[in-house]
Coordinates of N, CA, C and O in Angstrom, one line a residue:
M1 N 125.0 112.2 140.5 CA 126.4 112.1 141.0 C 126.5 110.8 141.8 O 125.7 110.6 142.7
K2 N 127.5 110.0 141.5 CA 127.7 108.7 142.2 C 128.7 108.8 143.2 O 129.9 109.2 142.9
L3 N 128.4 108.5 144.5 CA 129.3 108.7 145.6 C 129.3 107.4 146.5 O 128.4 106.6 146.4
I4 N 130.4 107.2 147.2 CA 130.5 106.2 148.2 C 130.5 106.8 149.6 O 131.4 107.7 149.9
L5 N 129.6 106.4 150.4 CA 129.5 107.0 151.8 C 130.6 106.5 152.6 O 131.0 105.3 152.6
T6 N 131.2 107.4 153.4 CA 132.3 107.0 154.4 C 131.8 107.1 155.8 O 132.5 106.7 156.7
A7 N 130.6 107.6 156.0 CA 130.0 107.7 157.3 C 128.5 107.4 157.2 O 127.9 107.4 156.1
D8 N 127.8 107.1 158.3 CA 126.4 106.9 158.3 C 125.7 108.2 158.1 O 125.9 109.2 158.8
V9 N 124.8 108.3 157.1 CA 124.1 109.5 156.7 C 122.6 109.2 156.8 O 122.1 108.2 156.2
D10 N 121.9 109.9 157.7 CA 120.4 109.7 157.8 C 119.7 109.7 156.5 O 119.9 110.6 155.7
N11 N 118.8 108.8 156.3 CA 117.9 108.7 155.2 C 118.7 108.5 153.8 O 118.1 108.8 152.8
L12 N 120.0 108.1 153.9 CA 120.7 107.9 152.7 C 121.4 106.6 152.7 O 121.3 105.8 151.7
G13 N 122.2 106.2 153.8 CA 122.8 104.9 153.8 C 123.9 104.8 154.9 O 124.1 105.8 155.6
A14 N 124.5 103.7 154.9 CA 125.6 103.4 155.8 C 127.0 103.5 155.2 O 127.1 103.6 153.9
P15 N 128.0 103.5 155.9 CA 129.4 103.5 155.3 C 129.6 102.4 154.4 O 129.2 101.2 154.6
G16 N 130.1 102.7 153.2 CA 130.4 101.7 152.2 C 129.3 101.6 151.1 O 129.5 101.0 150.1
D17 N 128.2 102.2 151.3 CA 127.1 102.2 150.4 C 127.4 103.1 149.2 O 127.9 104.2 149.4
I18 N 127.1 102.6 148.0 CA 127.3 103.4 146.8 C 125.9 104.0 146.5 O 124.9 103.3 146.4
V19 N 125.8 105.4 146.5 CA 124.5 106.0 146.3 C 124.6 107.0 145.2 O 125.7 107.5 144.8
E20 N 123.4 107.3 144.6 CA 123.3 108.3 143.5 C 122.5 109.5 144.1 O 121.4 109.3 144.6
V21 N 123.2 110.6 144.2 CA 122.6 111.8 144.7 C 122.6 113.0 143.7 O 123.4 112.9 142.7
K22 N 121.9 114.0 144.0 CA 121.9 115.2 143.1 C 123.3 115.9 143.3 O 123.9 115.8 144.4
G23 N 123.7 116.6 142.3 CA 125.1 117.2 142.3 C 125.3 118.2 143.4 O 126.4 118.2 144.0
G24 N 124.3 119.0 143.6 CA 124.5 120.1 144.7 C 124.6 119.5 146.0 O 125.4 119.9 146.9
Y25 N 123.8 118.4 146.3 CA 123.9 117.8 147.6 C 125.3 117.1 147.9 O 125.9 117.2 148.9
G26 N 125.8 116.5 146.8 CA 127.1 115.8 146.9 C 128.2 116.8 147.0 O 129.0 116.7 147.9
R27 N 128.2 117.8 146.2 CA 129.3 118.8 146.1 C 129.3 119.8 147.4 O 130.4 120.1 147.9
N28 N 128.1 120.2 147.8 CA 128.0 121.2 148.8 C 127.8 120.6 150.2 O 128.1 121.4 151.2
F29 N 127.4 119.4 150.4 CA 127.2 118.9 151.7 C 128.1 117.6 152.0 O 128.8 117.6 153.0
L30 N 127.9 116.6 151.2 CA 128.5 115.3 151.5 C 130.1 115.4 151.4 O 130.8 114.9 152.3
L31 N 130.6 115.9 150.3 CA 132.0 115.9 150.0 C 132.8 116.8 151.0 O 133.8 116.4 151.6
P32 N 132.3 118.0 151.2 CA 133.1 118.9 152.1 C 133.2 118.4 153.6 O 134.1 118.7 154.3
R33 N 132.1 117.7 154.0 CA 132.1 117.2 155.4 C 132.8 115.9 155.5 O 132.8 115.3 156.6
G34 N 133.3 115.3 154.4 CA 133.9 114.0 154.5 C 133.0 112.8 154.7 O 133.4 111.8 155.1
L35 N 131.7 113.0 154.4 CA 130.8 112.0 154.5 C 130.7 111.0 153.4 O 130.1 109.9 153.4
A36 N 131.4 111.4 152.3 CA 131.4 110.6 151.1 C 132.6 110.9 150.2 O 133.2 111.9 150.4
I37 N 132.9 110.0 149.3 CA 134.0 110.2 148.3 C 133.4 109.9 147.0 O 132.4 109.1 146.9
L38 N 134.0 110.4 145.9 CA 133.6 110.1 144.6 C 133.8 108.6 144.3 O 134.8 108.0 144.6
A39 N 132.8 108.0 143.6 CA 132.9 106.6 143.3 C 133.8 106.4 142.1 O 133.7 107.1 141.0
S40 N 134.8 105.6 142.3 CA 135.7 105.2 141.2 C 136.2 103.7 141.5 O 135.9 103.2 142.6
P41 N 136.8 103.1 140.5 CA 137.2 101.7 140.8 C 138.1 101.6 142.0 O 138.0 100.6 142.8
G42 N 139.1 102.5 142.2 CA 140.0 102.5 143.3 C 139.3 102.7 144.6 O 139.6 102.1 145.6
A43 N 138.3 103.6 144.6 CA 137.6 103.9 145.8 C 136.7 102.7 146.2 O 136.5 102.5 147.4
E44 N 136.2 102.0 145.2 CA 135.4 100.8 145.6 C 136.2 99.8 146.2 O 135.7 99.1 147.1
R45 N 137.4 99.6 145.8 CA 138.3 98.6 146.4 C 138.6 99.0 147.9 O 138.7 98.2 148.8
Q46 N 138.8 100.3 148.1 CA 139.1 100.9 149.4 C 137.9 100.6 150.3 O 138.1 100.3 151.5
I47 N 136.7 100.8 149.8 CA 135.5 100.6 150.6 C 135.4 99.1 151.0 O 134.9 98.8 152.1
E48 N 135.8 98.2 150.1 CA 135.8 96.8 150.5 C 136.7 96.5 151.7 O 136.3 95.7 152.6
T49 N 137.8 97.1 151.8 CA 138.7 96.9 152.9 C 138.0 97.5 154.2 O 138.1 97.0 155.3
I50 N 137.4 98.7 154.1 CA 136.7 99.3 155.2 C 135.6 98.3 155.7 O 135.4 98.1 156.9
R51 N 134.8 97.7 154.8 CA 133.8 96.8 155.2 C 134.3 95.6 155.9 O 133.8 95.1 156.8
R52 N 135.5 95.1 155.4 CA 136.1 93.9 156.0 C 136.5 94.2 157.4 O 136.3 93.4 158.4
V53 N 137.1 95.4 157.7 CA 137.5 95.8 159.0 C 136.3 95.9 159.9 O 136.4 95.5 161.1
Q54 N 135.2 96.5 159.4 CA 134.0 96.7 160.2 C 133.5 95.3 160.6 O 133.0 95.1 161.7
A55 N 133.5 94.3 159.7 CA 133.0 93.0 160.0 C 133.8 92.3 161.0 O 133.3 91.6 161.8
E56 N 135.1 92.6 161.1 CA 136.0 92.0 162.2 C 135.6 92.5 163.5 O 135.6 91.8 164.5
R57 N 135.2 93.8 163.6 CA 134.9 94.4 164.9 C 133.4 94.2 165.3 O 133.1 94.4 166.5
E58 N 132.6 93.8 164.4 CA 131.2 93.6 164.7 C 130.9 92.4 165.5 O 131.4 91.4 165.4
V59 N 130.0 92.6 166.5 CA 129.5 91.5 167.3 C 128.3 90.9 166.6 O 127.4 91.6 166.4
R60 N 128.4 89.6 166.3 CA 127.4 89.0 165.5 C 126.1 88.7 166.2 O 125.0 89.0 165.7
D61 N 126.1 88.2 167.4 CA 124.9 87.9 168.1 C 125.2 87.9 169.6 O 126.3 88.1 170.0
A62 N 124.1 87.5 170.4 CA 124.3 87.6 171.8 C 125.3 86.5 172.3 O 126.0 86.8 173.3
E63 N 125.3 85.4 171.7 CA 126.3 84.3 172.1 C 127.7 84.8 171.8 O 128.6 84.6 172.7
H64 N 128.0 85.4 170.7 CA 129.3 86.0 170.4 C 129.6 87.1 171.4 O 130.8 87.2 171.8
A65 N 128.7 87.9 171.8 CA 128.9 89.0 172.7 C 129.3 88.4 174.1 O 130.2 88.9 174.8
N66 N 128.7 87.3 174.5 CA 129.0 86.7 175.8 C 130.4 86.1 175.7 O 131.1 86.1 176.7
E67 N 130.8 85.5 174.6 CA 132.2 85.0 174.4 C 133.2 86.1 174.6 O 134.2 85.9 175.3
L68 N 132.9 87.2 173.9 CA 133.8 88.4 174.0 C 133.9 88.9 175.5 O 134.9 89.3 176.0
K69 N 132.7 88.9 176.2 CA 132.7 89.3 177.6 C 133.6 88.4 178.4 O 134.4 88.9 179.2
Q70 N 133.5 87.1 178.2 CA 134.4 86.2 179.0 C 135.8 86.5 178.7 O 136.7 86.5 179.6
Q71 N 136.2 86.7 177.4 CA 137.5 87.0 177.0 C 138.0 88.3 177.6 O 139.1 88.4 178.1
L72 N 137.2 89.3 177.6 CA 137.6 90.6 178.1 C 137.8 90.6 179.6 O 138.8 91.2 180.2
E73 N 136.9 90.0 180.3 CA 137.0 89.9 181.8 C 138.1 89.0 182.3 O 138.5 89.1 183.4
G74 N 138.6 88.1 181.4 CA 139.7 87.3 181.7 C 141.0 88.0 181.6 O 142.0 87.4 182.0
L75 N 141.1 89.1 180.9 CA 142.3 89.8 180.7 C 142.8 90.4 182.1 O 142.0 91.1 182.8
S76 N 144.0 90.2 182.4 CA 144.5 90.7 183.7 C 145.7 91.7 183.5 O 146.1 92.4 184.5
N77 N 146.2 91.8 182.3 CA 147.4 92.6 182.1 C 147.2 93.8 181.1 O 148.0 94.0 180.3
V78 N 146.1 94.5 181.3 CA 145.8 95.6 180.4 C 146.5 96.8 181.0 O 146.0 97.3 182.0
K79 N 147.6 97.2 180.4 CA 148.3 98.3 180.9 C 148.5 99.4 179.8 O 148.8 99.1 178.7
V80 N 148.4 100.6 180.3 CA 148.7 101.8 179.4 C 149.8 102.5 180.0 O 149.7 103.0 181.1
A81 N 150.9 102.6 179.3 CA 152.1 103.4 179.8 C 152.1 104.8 179.3 O 151.9 105.0 178.1
V82 N 152.2 105.7 180.2 CA 152.1 107.2 179.9 C 153.1 107.9 180.7 O 153.6 107.5 181.7
R83 N 153.4 109.1 180.2 CA 154.4 110.0 180.9 C 153.6 110.7 182.0 O 152.5 111.2 181.9
T84 N 154.2 110.7 183.2 CA 153.6 111.3 184.4 C 154.5 112.2 185.1 O 155.8 112.1 184.9
S85 N 154.0 113.1 186.0 CA 154.8 113.9 186.8 C 155.2 113.1 188.0 O 154.8 112.0 188.2
D86 N 156.0 113.7 188.9 CA 156.4 113.0 190.1 C 155.2 112.7 191.1 O 155.2 111.7 191.8
S87 N 154.2 113.5 191.0 CA 153.0 113.2 191.9 C 152.0 112.2 191.3 O 151.0 111.9 191.9
G88 N 152.3 111.7 190.1 CA 151.4 110.7 189.5 C 150.4 111.2 188.5 O 149.6 110.5 188.0
K89 N 150.4 112.5 188.3 CA 149.4 113.2 187.4 C 150.0 113.0 186.0 O 151.2 113.2 185.7
L90 N 149.1 112.7 185.1 CA 149.5 112.5 183.7 C 149.8 113.8 182.9 O 149.1 114.8 183.2
F91 N 150.7 113.7 182.0 CA 150.8 114.7 181.0 C 149.8 114.4 179.9 O 150.1 113.6 179.0
G92 N 148.7 115.0 179.9 CA 147.7 114.7 178.9 C 146.7 113.8 179.6 O 146.4 113.9 180.8
S93 N 146.1 112.8 178.9 CA 145.1 111.9 179.4 C 145.1 110.6 178.6 O 145.5 110.5 177.5
V94 N 144.4 109.6 179.2 CA 144.2 108.3 178.6 C 142.8 108.3 178.0 O 141.9 108.6 178.7
T95 N 142.7 108.1 176.7 CA 141.4 108.1 176.0 C 140.9 106.7 175.8 O 141.6 105.7 176.0
T96 N 139.7 106.6 175.2 CA 139.2 105.3 174.9 C 140.0 104.6 173.8 O 140.1 103.4 173.7
A97 N 140.6 105.4 172.9 CA 141.4 104.8 171.8 C 142.6 104.2 172.4 O 143.1 103.1 172.0
D98 N 143.2 104.8 173.5 CA 144.4 104.2 174.1 C 144.0 102.9 174.8 O 144.7 101.9 174.8
V99 N 142.8 102.9 175.4 CA 142.4 101.7 176.1 C 142.1 100.6 175.1 O 142.4 99.4 175.3
A100 N 141.5 100.9 174.0 CA 141.2 99.9 172.9 C 142.5 99.3 172.4 O 142.6 98.1 172.2
E101 N 143.5 100.1 172.2 CA 144.8 99.6 171.8 C 145.5 98.8 172.8 O 146.1 97.7 172.5
A102 N 145.4 99.1 174.1 CA 145.9 98.3 175.2 C 145.3 97.0 175.3 O 145.9 96.0 175.5
I103 N 144.0 96.9 175.1 CA 143.2 95.7 175.1 C 143.7 94.8 174.0 O 143.9 93.6 174.2
K104 N 143.9 95.3 172.8 CA 144.3 94.6 171.7 C 145.7 94.0 171.9 O 146.0 92.9 171.6
T105 N 146.7 94.9 172.4 CA 148.0 94.4 172.6 C 148.2 93.4 173.8 O 149.1 92.6 173.8
S106 N 147.2 93.4 174.7 CA 147.3 92.4 175.8 C 146.6 91.1 175.4 O 146.4 90.2 176.3
G107 N 146.2 90.9 174.2 CA 145.6 89.7 173.7 C 144.1 89.6 173.6 O 143.5 88.6 173.3
G108 N 143.5 90.8 173.8 CA 142.0 90.9 173.7 C 141.6 91.1 172.2 O 142.4 91.2 171.3
P109 N 140.3 91.2 172.0 CA 139.8 91.4 170.6 C 140.0 92.9 170.2 O 140.1 93.7 171.1
K110 N 139.8 93.1 168.9 CA 139.8 94.5 168.4 C 138.5 95.1 168.8 O 137.4 94.4 168.6
L111 N 138.5 96.2 169.4 CA 137.3 96.9 169.8 C 137.2 98.3 169.2 O 138.2 98.9 169.0
A112 N 136.0 98.7 168.9 CA 135.8 100.1 168.4 C 135.9 101.0 169.7 O 135.4 100.7 170.7
K113 N 136.6 102.1 169.5 CA 136.7 103.0 170.7 C 135.4 103.6 171.2 O 135.3 104.0 172.3
R114 N 134.4 103.6 170.3 CA 133.1 104.1 170.7 C 132.4 103.2 171.6 O 131.4 103.6 172.3
S115 N 132.8 101.9 171.7 CA 132.1 101.0 172.5 C 132.7 101.0 174.0 O 132.1 100.4 174.8
I116 N 133.7 101.8 174.2 CA 134.4 101.8 175.5 C 133.9 103.1 176.2 O 133.9 104.1 175.7
T117 N 133.6 102.9 177.5 CA 133.2 104.0 178.4 C 134.2 104.1 179.5 O 134.3 103.1 180.2
L118 N 134.8 105.2 179.7 CA 135.7 105.4 180.8 C 135.0 106.3 181.9 O 134.1 107.0 181.6
P119 N 135.4 106.1 183.2 CA 134.9 107.0 184.2 C 135.3 108.4 183.9 O 136.5 108.6 183.8
K120 N 134.5 109.4 183.9 CA 134.8 110.8 183.7 C 135.5 111.0 182.3 O 136.4 111.8 182.2
E121 N 135.1 110.4 181.2 CA 135.5 110.5 179.9 C 137.0 110.2 179.6 O 137.3 109.5 178.7
H122 N 137.9 110.8 180.4 CA 139.4 110.6 180.2 C 140.0 110.2 181.6 O 139.5 110.7 182.6
I123 N 141.0 109.4 181.6 CA 141.7 109.1 182.8 C 142.9 110.1 182.9 O 143.7 110.2 182.0
K124 N 143.0 110.7 184.0 CA 144.1 111.7 184.2 C 145.0 111.4 185.3 O 145.9 112.2 185.6
N125 N 144.9 110.3 186.0 CA 145.8 109.9 187.1 C 146.3 108.4 186.9 O 145.6 107.6 186.3
A126 N 147.5 108.2 187.3 CA 148.0 106.8 187.3 C 147.3 105.9 188.3 O 146.7 106.4 189.2
G127 N 147.3 104.6 188.0 CA 146.6 103.7 189.0 C 145.7 102.8 188.2 O 145.7 102.7 187.0
N128 N 144.8 102.1 189.0 CA 143.9 101.2 188.4 C 142.6 101.9 188.1 O 142.1 102.6 189.0
H129 N 142.0 101.6 187.0 CA 140.7 102.2 186.6 C 139.9 101.1 185.9 O 140.4 100.1 185.4
K130 N 138.6 101.3 185.9 CA 137.7 100.3 185.3 C 137.1 101.0 184.0 O 136.7 102.1 184.0
A131 N 137.1 100.2 183.0 CA 136.5 100.6 181.7 C 135.4 99.7 181.4 O 135.5 98.5 181.5
V132 N 134.3 100.2 181.0 CA 133.1 99.4 180.6 C 133.0 99.4 179.1 O 133.1 100.4 178.4
V133 N 132.9 98.1 178.6 CA 132.8 97.9 177.1 C 131.4 97.4 176.8 O 130.9 96.4 177.4
D134 N 130.7 98.2 175.9 CA 129.4 97.8 175.5 C 129.5 96.9 174.3 O 130.0 97.4 173.2
L135 N 129.2 95.6 174.4 CA 129.3 94.7 173.3 C 128.1 94.5 172.5 O 128.0 93.7 171.5
G136 N 127.0 95.3 172.8 CA 125.8 95.2 172.1 C 125.0 94.0 172.6 O 125.4 93.2 173.5
H137 N 123.8 93.8 172.1 CA 122.9 92.8 172.6 C 122.7 92.8 174.1 O 122.6 91.7 174.7
E138 N 122.7 94.0 174.7 CA 122.6 94.2 176.1 C 123.6 93.5 177.0 O 123.4 93.0 178.1
V139 N 124.8 93.3 176.4 CA 126.0 92.7 177.1 C 127.0 93.7 177.3 O 127.5 94.4 176.4
T140 N 127.5 93.9 178.6 CA 128.6 94.8 178.9 C 129.7 94.0 179.6 O 129.4 93.1 180.4
A141 N 130.9 94.4 179.4 CA 132.0 93.8 180.2 C 132.8 94.9 180.8 O 132.9 96.0 180.3
T142 N 133.4 94.6 182.0 CA 134.2 95.5 182.7 C 135.6 95.1 182.7 O 135.9 93.9 183.0
V143 N 136.5 96.0 182.3 CA 137.9 95.6 182.1 C 138.7 96.5 183.1 O 138.5 97.7 183.1
N144 N 139.6 95.9 183.8 CA 140.5 96.7 184.7 C 141.7 97.2 183.9 O 142.4 96.4 183.3
V145 N 141.9 98.5 183.9 CA 143.0 99.1 183.1 C 144.0 99.7 184.1 O 143.5 100.5 185.0
E146 N 145.2 99.3 184.0 CA 146.2 99.9 184.9 C 147.0 101.0 184.1 O 147.6 100.6 183.1
V147 N 147.0 102.2 184.6 CA 147.8 103.3 184.0 C 149.1 103.4 184.8 O 149.1 103.6 186.0
V148 N 150.2 103.1 184.0 CA 151.5 103.1 184.7 C 152.4 104.2 184.1 O 152.2 104.6 182.9
A149 N 153.4 104.7 184.9 CA 154.3 105.7 184.4 C 155.4 105.0 183.5 O 155.8 103.9 183.8
E150 N 155.8 105.7 182.5 CA 156.8 105.1 181.6 C 158.2 105.2 182.3 O 158.5 106.2 182.9

C-alpha cells in the first residue's frame, strides 16, 4: 500500500515522505489516526505545498537563528486583542497559536506554534507577558506580548 505521511512516524518517515507499507498497517493504524493519506497525483501536489511551507518556517543554521532572534527581540508592538471582563480577566485564554499570529502580523517571521513557550501554558489575564521562542541551534528569543482588551 502506497501512502504519503502527514506526520512524523517513528521508524517510518517524516511528513511528506512517500512510503510503501503493508495493507493492514496502513488501513488500521496510519489512515484512521490521520498520520498518512493515500498516494495519488493530487495528494503528491498537496504534499509539495506542505514541504514548501515547512521550509519557510525552518531555521537553517545557527547564524539564521541569531538573525531571527535579533528580529524577534526588536519587535515592540506585539499585541493580542481579546475580549475581557471588567476586571481584566479574559474570556478564554491566549494560546501559542495566538502569539504566533500576533508576531506575524506585527512584522515578525512566521513561527511554528510549537516553538513558542508561554508562562503557565496559557495567558489568562490582560497585560504584558513574556513569550520564549525556541529557534533551535540552542538559540532562544524573548518576545514581549501585550494582551489588550478589544
